[in-house]
PDB file of C-alpha atoms in Angstrom:
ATOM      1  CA  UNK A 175      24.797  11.499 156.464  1.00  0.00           C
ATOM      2  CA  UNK A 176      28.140  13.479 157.322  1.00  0.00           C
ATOM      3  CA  UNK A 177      29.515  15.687 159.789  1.00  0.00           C
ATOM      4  CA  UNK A 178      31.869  18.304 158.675  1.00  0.00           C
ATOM      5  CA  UNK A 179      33.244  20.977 161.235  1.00  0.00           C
ATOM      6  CA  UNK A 180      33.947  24.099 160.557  1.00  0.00           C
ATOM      7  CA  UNK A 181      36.551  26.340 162.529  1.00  0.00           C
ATOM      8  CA  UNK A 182      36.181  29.999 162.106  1.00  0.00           C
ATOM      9  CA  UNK A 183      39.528  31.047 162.212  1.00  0.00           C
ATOM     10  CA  UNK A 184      41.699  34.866 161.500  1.00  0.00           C
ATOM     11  CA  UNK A 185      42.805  33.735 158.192  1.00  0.00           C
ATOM     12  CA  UNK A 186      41.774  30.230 156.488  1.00  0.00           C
ATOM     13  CA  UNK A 187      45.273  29.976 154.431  1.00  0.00           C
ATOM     14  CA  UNK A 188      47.635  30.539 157.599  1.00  0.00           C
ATOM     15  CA  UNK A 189      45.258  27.931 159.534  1.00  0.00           C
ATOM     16  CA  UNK A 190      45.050  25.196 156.620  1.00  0.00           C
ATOM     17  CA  UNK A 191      49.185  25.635 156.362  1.00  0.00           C
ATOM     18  CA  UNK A 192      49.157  25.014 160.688  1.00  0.00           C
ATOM     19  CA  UNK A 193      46.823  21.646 160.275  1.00  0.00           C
ATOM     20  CA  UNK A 194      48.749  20.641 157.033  1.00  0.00           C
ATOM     21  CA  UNK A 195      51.932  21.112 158.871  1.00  0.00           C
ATOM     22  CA  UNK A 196      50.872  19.964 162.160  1.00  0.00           C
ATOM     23  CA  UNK A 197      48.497  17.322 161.666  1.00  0.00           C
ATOM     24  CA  UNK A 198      49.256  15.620 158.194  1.00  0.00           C
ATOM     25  CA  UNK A 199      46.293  17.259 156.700  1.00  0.00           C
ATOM     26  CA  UNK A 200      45.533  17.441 153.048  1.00  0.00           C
ATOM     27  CA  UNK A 201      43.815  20.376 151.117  1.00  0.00           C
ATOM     28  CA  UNK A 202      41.049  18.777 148.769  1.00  0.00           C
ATOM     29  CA  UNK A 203      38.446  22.213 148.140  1.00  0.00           C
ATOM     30  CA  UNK A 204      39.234  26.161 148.692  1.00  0.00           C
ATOM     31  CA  UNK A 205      36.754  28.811 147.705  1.00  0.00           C
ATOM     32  CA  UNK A 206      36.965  32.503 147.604  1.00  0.00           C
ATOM     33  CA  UNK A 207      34.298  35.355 147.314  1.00  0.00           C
ATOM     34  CA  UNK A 208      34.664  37.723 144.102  1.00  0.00           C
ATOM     35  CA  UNK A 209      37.184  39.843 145.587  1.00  0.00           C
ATOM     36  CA  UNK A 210      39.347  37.241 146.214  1.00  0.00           C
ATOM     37  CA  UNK A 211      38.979  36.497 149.731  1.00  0.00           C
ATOM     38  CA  UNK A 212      39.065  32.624 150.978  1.00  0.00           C
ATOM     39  CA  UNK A 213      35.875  32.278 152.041  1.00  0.00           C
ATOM     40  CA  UNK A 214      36.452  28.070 153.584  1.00  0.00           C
ATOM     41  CA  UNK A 215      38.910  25.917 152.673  1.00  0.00           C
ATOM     42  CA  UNK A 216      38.083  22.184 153.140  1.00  0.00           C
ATOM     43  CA  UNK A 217      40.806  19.497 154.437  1.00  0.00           C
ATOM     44  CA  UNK A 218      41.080  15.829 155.002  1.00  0.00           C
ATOM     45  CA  UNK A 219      43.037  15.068 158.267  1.00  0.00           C
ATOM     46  CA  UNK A 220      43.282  10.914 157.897  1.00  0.00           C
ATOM     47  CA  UNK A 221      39.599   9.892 157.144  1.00  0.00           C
ATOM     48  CA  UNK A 222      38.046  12.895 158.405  1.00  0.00           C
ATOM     49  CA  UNK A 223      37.047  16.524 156.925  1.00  0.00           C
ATOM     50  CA  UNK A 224      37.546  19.830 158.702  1.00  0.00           C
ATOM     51  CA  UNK A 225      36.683  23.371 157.244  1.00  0.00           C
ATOM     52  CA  UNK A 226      37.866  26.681 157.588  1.00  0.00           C
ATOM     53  CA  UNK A 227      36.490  29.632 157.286  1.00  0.00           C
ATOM     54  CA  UNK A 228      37.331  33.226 158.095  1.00  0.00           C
ATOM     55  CA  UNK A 229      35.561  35.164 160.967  1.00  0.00           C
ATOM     56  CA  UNK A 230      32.260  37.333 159.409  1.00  0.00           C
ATOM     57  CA  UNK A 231      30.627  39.088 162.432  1.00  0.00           C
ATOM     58  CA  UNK A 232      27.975  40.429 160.714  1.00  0.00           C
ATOM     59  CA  UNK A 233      27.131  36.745 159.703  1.00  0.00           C
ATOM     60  CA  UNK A 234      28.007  35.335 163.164  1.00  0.00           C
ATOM     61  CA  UNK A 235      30.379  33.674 162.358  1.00  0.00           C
ATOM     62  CA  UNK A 236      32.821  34.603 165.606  1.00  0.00           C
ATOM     63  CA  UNK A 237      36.477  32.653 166.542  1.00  0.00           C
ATOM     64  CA  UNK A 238      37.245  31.570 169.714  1.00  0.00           C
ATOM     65  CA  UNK A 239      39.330  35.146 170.234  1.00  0.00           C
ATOM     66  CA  UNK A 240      35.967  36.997 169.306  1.00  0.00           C
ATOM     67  CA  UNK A 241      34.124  35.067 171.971  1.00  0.00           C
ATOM     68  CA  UNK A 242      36.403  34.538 175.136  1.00  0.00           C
ATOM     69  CA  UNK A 243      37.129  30.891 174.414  1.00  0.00           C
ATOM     70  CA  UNK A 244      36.468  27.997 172.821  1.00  0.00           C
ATOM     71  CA  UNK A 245      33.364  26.328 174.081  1.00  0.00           C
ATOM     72  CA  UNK A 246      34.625  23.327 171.336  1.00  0.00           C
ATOM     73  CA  UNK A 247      36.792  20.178 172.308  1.00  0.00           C
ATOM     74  CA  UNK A 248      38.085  18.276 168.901  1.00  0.00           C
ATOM     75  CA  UNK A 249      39.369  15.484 169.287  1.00  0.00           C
ATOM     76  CA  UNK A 250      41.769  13.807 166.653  1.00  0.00           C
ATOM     77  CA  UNK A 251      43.436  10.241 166.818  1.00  0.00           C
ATOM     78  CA  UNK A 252      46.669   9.684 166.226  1.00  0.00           C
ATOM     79  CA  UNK A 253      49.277   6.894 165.681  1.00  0.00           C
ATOM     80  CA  UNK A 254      52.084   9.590 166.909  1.00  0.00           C
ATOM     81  CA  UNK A 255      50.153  11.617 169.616  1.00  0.00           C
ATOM     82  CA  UNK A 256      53.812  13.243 170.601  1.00  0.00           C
ATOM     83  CA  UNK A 257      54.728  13.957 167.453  1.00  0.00           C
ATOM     84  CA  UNK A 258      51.546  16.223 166.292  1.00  0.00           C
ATOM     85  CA  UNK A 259      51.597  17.784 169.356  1.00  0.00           C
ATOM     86  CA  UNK A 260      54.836  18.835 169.399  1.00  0.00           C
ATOM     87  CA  UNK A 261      54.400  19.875 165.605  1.00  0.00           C
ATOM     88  CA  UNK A 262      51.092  22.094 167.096  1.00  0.00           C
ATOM     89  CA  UNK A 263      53.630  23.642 169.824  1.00  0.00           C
ATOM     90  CA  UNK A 264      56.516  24.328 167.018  1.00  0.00           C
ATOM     91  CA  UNK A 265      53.457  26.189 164.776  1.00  0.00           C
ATOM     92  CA  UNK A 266      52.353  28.167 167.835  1.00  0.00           C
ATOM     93  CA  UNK A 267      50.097  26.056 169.549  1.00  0.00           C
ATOM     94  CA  UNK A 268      49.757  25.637 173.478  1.00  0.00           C
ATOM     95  CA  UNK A 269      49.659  22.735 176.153  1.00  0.00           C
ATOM     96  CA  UNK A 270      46.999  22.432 177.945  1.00  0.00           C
ATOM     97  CA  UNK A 271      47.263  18.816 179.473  1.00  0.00           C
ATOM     98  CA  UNK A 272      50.761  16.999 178.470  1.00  0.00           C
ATOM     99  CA  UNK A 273      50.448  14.226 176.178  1.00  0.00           C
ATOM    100  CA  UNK A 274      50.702  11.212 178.767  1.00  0.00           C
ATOM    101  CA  UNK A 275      49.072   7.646 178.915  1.00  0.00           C
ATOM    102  CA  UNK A 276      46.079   7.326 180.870  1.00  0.00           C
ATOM    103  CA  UNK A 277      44.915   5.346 183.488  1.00  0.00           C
ATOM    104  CA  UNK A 278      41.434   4.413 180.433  1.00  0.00           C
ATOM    105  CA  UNK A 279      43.831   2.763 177.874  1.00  0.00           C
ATOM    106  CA  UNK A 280      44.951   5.937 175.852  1.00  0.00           C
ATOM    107  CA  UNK A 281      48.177   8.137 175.401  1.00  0.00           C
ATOM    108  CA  UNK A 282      46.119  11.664 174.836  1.00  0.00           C
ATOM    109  CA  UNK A 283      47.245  15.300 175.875  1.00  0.00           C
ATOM    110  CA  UNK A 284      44.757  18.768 175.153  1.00  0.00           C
ATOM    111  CA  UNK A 285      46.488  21.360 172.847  1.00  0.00           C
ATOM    112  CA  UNK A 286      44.842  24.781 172.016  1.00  0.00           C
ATOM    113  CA  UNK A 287      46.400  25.688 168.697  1.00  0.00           C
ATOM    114  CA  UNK A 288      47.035  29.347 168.054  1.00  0.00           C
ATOM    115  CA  UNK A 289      43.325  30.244 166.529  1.00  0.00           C
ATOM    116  CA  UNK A 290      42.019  29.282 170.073  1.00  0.00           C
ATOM    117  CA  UNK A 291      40.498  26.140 169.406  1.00  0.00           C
ATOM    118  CA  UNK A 292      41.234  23.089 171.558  1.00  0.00           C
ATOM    119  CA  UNK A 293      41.991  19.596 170.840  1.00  0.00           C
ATOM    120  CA  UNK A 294      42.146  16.599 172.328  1.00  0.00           C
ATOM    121  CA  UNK A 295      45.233  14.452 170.498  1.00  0.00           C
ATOM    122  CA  UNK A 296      44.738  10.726 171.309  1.00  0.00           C
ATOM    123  CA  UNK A 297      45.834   7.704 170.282  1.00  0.00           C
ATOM    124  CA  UNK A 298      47.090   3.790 171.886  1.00  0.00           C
ATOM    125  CA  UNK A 299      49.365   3.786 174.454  1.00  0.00           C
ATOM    126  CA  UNK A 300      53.290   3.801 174.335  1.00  0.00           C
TER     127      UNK A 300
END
């Protein structure tokens, strides 16, 4: 059995260039519809898939923009929790909690990157 998420997002190519950018992710599938439209692209952040696909109201398939909010924590671990995050800043993301260590044994901030969704990016303490 596997899990695979799947973000609706504005535009699948802009999105997989933000996580390849900001999180080390790797493209390993794209596929489009006949006219040429990405319809998900698939990527490998460390051991873990994450696809994308464009918003399709009709199919209700809604971003977080198309719904108020993301109702959606991810979270992603890290060996560099201050570098991604400032990488997700740089590529338009947001702060939500500063990356700090915690009081449970983890150096972990919340980020909502610029297609609404929000992460949690943990890791061991510094």
């Amino acid at each position: 059995m596997s899990l695979t998420p799947r973000l609706i997002v504005p535009d699948p190519d802009t999105a997989a260039t933000y996580y390849q950018e900001a999180m080390g992710a790797k493209e390993v599938f794209r596929a489009q519809d006949d006219s040429g439209r990405v319809m998900v692209v698939v990527l490998q952040i460390g051991g873990s898939p994450l696809s994308l696909s464009p918003a399709v109201s009709e199919w209700g398939w809604l971003s977080p923009d198309d719904v108020g909010g993301s109702p959606v924590l991810l979270e992603a671990e890290f060996q560099d929790q201050d570098a991604v995050a400032e990488r997700m800043v740089a590529g338009g993301g947001t702060v939500v909690v500063p990356v700090e260590n915690r009081p449970y044994g983890k150096r972990e901030g919340r980020l909502r990157d610029p297609f609404g969704h929000l992460w949690i990016v943990t890791g061991p303490l510094r």
